[in-house]
PDB file of C-alpha atoms in Angstrom:
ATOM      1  CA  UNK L  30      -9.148 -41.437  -4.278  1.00 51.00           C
ATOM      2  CA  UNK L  31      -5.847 -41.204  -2.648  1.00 54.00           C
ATOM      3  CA  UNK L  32      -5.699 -39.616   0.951  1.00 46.00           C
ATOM      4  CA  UNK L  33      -3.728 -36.217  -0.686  1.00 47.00           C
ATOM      5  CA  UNK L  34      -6.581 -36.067  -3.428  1.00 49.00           C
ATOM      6  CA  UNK L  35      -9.153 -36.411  -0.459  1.00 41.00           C
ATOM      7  CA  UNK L  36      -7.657 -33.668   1.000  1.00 40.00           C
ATOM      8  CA  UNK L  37      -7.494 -31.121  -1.308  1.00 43.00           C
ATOM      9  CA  UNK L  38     -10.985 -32.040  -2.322  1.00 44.00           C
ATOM     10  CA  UNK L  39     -12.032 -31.343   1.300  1.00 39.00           C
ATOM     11  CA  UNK L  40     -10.087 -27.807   0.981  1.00 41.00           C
ATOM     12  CA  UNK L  41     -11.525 -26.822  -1.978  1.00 40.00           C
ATOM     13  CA  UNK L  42     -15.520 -27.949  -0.580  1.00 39.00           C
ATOM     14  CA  UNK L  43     -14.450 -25.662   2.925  1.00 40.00           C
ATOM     15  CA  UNK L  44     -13.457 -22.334   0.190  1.00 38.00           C
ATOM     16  CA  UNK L  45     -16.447 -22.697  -1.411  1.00 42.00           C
ATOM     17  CA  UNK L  46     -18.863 -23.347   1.475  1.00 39.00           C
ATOM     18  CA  UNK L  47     -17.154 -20.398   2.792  1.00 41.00           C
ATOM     19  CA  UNK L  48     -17.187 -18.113  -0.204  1.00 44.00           C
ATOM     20  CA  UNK L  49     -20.501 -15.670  -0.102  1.00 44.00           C
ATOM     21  CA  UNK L  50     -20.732 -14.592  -3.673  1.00 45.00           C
ATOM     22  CA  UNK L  51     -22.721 -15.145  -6.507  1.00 46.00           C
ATOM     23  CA  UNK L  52     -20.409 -16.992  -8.980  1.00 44.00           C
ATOM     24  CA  UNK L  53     -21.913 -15.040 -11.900  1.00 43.00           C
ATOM     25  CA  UNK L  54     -22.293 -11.359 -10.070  1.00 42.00           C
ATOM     26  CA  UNK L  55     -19.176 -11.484  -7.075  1.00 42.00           C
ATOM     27  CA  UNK L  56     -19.137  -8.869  -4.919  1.00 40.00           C
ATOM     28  CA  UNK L  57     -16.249  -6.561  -3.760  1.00 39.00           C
ATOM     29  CA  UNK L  58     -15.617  -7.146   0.577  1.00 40.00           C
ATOM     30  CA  UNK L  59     -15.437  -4.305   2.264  1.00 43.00           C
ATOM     31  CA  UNK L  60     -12.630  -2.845   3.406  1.00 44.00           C
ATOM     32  CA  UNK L  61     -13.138  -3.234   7.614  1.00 50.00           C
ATOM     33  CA  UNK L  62     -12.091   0.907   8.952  1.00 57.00           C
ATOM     34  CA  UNK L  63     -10.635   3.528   6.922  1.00 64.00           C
ATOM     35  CA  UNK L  64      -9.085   3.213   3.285  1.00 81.00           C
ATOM     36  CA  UNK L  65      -5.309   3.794   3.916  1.00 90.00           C
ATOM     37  CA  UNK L  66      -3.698   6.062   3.120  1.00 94.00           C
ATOM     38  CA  UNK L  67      -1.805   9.213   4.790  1.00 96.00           C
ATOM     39  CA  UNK L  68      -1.668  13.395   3.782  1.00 96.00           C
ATOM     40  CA  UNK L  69       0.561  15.452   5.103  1.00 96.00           C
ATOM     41  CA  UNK L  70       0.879  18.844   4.688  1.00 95.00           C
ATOM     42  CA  UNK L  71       2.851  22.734   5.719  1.00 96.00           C
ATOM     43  CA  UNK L  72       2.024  25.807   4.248  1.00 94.00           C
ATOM     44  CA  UNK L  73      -0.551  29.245   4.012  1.00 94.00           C
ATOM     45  CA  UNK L  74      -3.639  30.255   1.894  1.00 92.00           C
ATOM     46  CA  UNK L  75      -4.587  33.821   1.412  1.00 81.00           C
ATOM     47  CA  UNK L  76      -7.689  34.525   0.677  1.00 73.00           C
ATOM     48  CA  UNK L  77      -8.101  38.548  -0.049  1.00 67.00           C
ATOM     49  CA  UNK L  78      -5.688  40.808   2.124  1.00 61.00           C
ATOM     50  CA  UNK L  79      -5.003  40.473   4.566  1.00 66.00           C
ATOM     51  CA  UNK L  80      -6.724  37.539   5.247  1.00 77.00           C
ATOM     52  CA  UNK L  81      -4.219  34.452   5.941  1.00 88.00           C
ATOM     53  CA  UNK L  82      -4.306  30.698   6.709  1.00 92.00           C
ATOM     54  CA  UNK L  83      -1.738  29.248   8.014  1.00 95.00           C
ATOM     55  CA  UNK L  84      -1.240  24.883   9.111  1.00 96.00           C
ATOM     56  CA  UNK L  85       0.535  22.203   9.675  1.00 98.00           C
ATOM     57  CA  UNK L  86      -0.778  18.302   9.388  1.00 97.00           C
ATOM     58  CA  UNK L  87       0.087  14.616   9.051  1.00 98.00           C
ATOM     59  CA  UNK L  88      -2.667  12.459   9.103  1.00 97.00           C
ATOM     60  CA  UNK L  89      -2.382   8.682   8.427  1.00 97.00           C
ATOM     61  CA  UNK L  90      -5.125   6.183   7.964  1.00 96.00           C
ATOM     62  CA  UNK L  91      -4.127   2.342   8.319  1.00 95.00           C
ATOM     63  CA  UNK L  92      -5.409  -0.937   9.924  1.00 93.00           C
ATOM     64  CA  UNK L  93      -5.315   0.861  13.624  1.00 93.00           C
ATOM     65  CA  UNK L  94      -7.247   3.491  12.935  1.00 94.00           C
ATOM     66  CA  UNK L  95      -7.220   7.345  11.688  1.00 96.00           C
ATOM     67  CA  UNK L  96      -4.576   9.191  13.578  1.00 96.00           C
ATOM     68  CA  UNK L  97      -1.955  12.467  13.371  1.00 97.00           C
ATOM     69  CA  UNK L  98      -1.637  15.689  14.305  1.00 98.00           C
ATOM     70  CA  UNK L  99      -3.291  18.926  12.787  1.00 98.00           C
ATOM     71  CA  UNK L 100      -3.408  22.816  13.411  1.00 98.00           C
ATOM     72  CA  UNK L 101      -4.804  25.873  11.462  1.00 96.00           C
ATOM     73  CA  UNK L 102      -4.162  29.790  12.403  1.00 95.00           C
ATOM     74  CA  UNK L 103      -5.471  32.917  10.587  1.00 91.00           C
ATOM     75  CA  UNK L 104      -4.158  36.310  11.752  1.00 86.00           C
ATOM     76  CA  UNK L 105      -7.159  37.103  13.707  1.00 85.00           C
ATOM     77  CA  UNK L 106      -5.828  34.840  16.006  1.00 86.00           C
ATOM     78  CA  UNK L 107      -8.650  32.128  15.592  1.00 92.00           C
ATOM     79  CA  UNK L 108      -6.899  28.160  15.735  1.00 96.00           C
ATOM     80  CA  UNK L 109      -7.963  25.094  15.321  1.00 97.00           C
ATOM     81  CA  UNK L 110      -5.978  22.292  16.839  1.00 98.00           C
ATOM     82  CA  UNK L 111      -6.292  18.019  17.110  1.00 98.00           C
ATOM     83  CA  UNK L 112      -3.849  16.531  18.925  1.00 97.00           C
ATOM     84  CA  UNK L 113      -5.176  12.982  20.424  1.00 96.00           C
ATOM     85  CA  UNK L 114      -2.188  12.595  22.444  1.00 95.00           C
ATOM     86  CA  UNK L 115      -2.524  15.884  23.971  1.00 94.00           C
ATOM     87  CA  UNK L 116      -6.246  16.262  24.016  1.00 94.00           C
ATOM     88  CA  UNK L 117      -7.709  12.576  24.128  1.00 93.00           C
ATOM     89  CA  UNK L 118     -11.774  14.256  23.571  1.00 92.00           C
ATOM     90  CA  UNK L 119     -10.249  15.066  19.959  1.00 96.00           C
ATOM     91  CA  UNK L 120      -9.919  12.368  16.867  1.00 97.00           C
ATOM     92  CA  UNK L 121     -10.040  11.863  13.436  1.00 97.00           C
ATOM     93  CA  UNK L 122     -12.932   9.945  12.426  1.00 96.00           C
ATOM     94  CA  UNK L 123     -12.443   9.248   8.788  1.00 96.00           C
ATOM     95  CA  UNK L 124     -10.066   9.244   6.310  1.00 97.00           C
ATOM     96  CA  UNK L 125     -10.691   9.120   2.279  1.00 96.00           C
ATOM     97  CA  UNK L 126      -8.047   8.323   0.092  1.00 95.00           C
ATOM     98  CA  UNK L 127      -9.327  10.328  -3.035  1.00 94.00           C
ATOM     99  CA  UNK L 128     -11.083  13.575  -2.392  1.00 95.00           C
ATOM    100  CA  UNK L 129     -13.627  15.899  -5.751  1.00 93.00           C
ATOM    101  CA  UNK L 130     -11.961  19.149  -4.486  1.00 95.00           C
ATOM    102  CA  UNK L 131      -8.906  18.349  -6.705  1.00 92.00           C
ATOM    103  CA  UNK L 132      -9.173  18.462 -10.416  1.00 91.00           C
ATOM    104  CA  UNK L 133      -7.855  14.907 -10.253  1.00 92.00           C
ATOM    105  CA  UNK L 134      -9.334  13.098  -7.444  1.00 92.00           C
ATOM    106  CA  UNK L 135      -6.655  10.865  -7.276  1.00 94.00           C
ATOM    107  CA  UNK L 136      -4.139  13.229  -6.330  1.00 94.00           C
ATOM    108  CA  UNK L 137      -5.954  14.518  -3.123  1.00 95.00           C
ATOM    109  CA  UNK L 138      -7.581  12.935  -0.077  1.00 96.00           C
ATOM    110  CA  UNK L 139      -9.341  14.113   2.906  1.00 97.00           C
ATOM    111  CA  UNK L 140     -10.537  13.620   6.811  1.00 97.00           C
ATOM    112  CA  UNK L 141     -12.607  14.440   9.053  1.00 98.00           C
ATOM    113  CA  UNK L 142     -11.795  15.185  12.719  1.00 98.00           C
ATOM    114  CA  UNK L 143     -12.616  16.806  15.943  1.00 98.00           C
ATOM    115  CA  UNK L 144     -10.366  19.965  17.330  1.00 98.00           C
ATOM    116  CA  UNK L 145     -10.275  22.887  19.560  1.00 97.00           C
ATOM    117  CA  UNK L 146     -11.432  25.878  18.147  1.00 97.00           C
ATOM    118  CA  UNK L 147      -9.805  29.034  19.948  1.00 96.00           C
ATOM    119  CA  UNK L 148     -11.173  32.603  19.194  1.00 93.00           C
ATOM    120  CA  UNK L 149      -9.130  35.501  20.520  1.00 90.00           C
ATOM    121  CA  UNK L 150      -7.428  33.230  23.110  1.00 91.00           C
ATOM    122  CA  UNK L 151     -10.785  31.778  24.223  1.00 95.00           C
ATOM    123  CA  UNK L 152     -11.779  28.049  23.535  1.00 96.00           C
ATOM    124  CA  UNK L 153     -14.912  28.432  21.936  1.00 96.00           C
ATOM    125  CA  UNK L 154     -15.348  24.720  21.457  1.00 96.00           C
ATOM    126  CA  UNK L 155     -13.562  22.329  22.576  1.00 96.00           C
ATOM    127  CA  UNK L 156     -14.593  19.580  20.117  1.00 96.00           C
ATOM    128  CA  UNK L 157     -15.698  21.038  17.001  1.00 97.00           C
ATOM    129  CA  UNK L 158     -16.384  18.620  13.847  1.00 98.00           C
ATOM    130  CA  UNK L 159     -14.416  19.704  10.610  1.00 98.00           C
ATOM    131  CA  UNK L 160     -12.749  18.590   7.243  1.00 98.00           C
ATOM    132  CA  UNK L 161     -10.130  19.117   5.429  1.00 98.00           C
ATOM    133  CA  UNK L 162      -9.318  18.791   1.718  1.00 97.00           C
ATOM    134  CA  UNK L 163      -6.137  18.888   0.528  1.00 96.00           C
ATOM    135  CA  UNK L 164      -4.811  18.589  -3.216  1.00 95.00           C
ATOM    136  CA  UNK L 165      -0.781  17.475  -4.440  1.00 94.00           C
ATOM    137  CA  UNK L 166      -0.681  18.687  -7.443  1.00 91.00           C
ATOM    138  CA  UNK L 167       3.213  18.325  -7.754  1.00 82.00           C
ATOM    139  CA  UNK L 168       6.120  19.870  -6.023  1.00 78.00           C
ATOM    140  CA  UNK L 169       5.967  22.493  -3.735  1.00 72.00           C
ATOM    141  CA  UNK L 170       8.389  24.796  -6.665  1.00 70.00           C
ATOM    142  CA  UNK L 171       5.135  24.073  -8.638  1.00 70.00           C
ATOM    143  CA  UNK L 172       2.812  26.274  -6.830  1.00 77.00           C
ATOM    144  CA  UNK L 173      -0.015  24.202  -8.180  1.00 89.00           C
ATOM    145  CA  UNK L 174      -1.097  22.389  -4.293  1.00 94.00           C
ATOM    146  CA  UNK L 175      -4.301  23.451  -3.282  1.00 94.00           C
ATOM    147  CA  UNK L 176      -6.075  22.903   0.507  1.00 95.00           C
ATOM    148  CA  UNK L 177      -9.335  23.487   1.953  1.00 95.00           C
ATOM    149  CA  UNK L 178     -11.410  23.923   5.542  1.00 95.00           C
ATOM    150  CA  UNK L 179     -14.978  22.791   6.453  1.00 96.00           C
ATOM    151  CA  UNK L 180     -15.926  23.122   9.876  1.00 96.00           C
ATOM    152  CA  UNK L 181     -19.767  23.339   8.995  1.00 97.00           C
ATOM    153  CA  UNK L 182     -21.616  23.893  12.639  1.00 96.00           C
ATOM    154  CA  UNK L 183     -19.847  27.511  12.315  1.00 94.00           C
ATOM    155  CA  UNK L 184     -20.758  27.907   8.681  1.00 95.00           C
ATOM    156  CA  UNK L 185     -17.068  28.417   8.066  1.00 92.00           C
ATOM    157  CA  UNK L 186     -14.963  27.296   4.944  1.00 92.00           C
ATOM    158  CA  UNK L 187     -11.838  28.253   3.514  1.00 92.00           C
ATOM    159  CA  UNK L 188     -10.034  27.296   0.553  1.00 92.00           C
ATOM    160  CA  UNK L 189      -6.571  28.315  -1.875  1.00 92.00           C
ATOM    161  CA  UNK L 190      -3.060  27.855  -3.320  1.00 92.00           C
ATOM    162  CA  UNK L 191      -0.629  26.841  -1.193  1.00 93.00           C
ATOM    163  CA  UNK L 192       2.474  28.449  -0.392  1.00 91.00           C
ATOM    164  CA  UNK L 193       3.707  25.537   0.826  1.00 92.00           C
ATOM    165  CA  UNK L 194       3.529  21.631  -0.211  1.00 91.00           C
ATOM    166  CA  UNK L 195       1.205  19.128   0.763  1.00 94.00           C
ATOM    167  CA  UNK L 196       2.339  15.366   0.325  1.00 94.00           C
ATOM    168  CA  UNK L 197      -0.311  12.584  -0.627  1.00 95.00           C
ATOM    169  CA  UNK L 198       0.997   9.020   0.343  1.00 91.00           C
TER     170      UNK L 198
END
């Protein structure tokens, strides 16, 4: 055996020493954080009259972490607000890169954070846990983009059409 062939045999006895599957039935590695991904999104919901939700997000998921900006308002003057940089007690926590809200999964994704919930001006809690959904079903001309709110320790949810666009990347 020549020194080269030696070699490579070497290599190829380290890979598979290494490798932890089952030749027949390999498994898929985890990914390690987050899937990637990133939503983005401007618009309003009504839901009845004159009941109105208005945000404004971008939220990307890569090998750092879940991070981005997001705010909600209704005209009751209720808010919900994450802004890390501003507020480092608030965070997204997840991020999923498909999301069974949208007709097509594929074409939405959603996270989960922590933000300031303000009621009438007051901070009601400063870290409350929520989701959001959101759905691009095409162009913002369309009409067809869809977005929905979970924040589940106030029973709340909201969900509608979007005047507006949201942007799956």
């Amino acid at each position: 055996m020549t020194g080269r062939n030696l070699l490579a045999a070497v290599a190829l006895l380290m890979v598979a020493t290494a490798c932890n599957d089952d030749v027949v039935r390999p498994k898929l590695e985890a990914w390690v954080g987050a899937e990637p991904g990133e939503l983005s999104g401007i618009g309003t919901i009504q839901v009845g009259t004159p009941d109105q939700t208005t945000f404004a997000f971008d939220v990307k998921s890569d090998a750092s972490g879940v991070h981005g900006v997001f705010t909600a308002s209704d005209v009751a003057g209720e808010s919900l607000t994450t802004d890390p940089t501003v507020n480092p007690a608030n965070s997204f926590t997840a991020f999923r890169a498909s999301s069974g809200f949208c007709s097509l999964s594929s074409h939405g994704a959603e996270f989960d954070a922590t933000g300031v919930l303000v009621e009438s001006g007051v901070v009601v809690d400063p870290a409350v846990p929520y989701t959001v959904k959101a759905c691009d079903n095409g162009s913002a001309v369309a009409g067809m983009d869809t977005w929905r709110i979970e924040i589940p320790s106030r029973n709340f949810s909201r969900d509608g059409i979007v005047t507006g666009d949201i942007m799956k990347q």
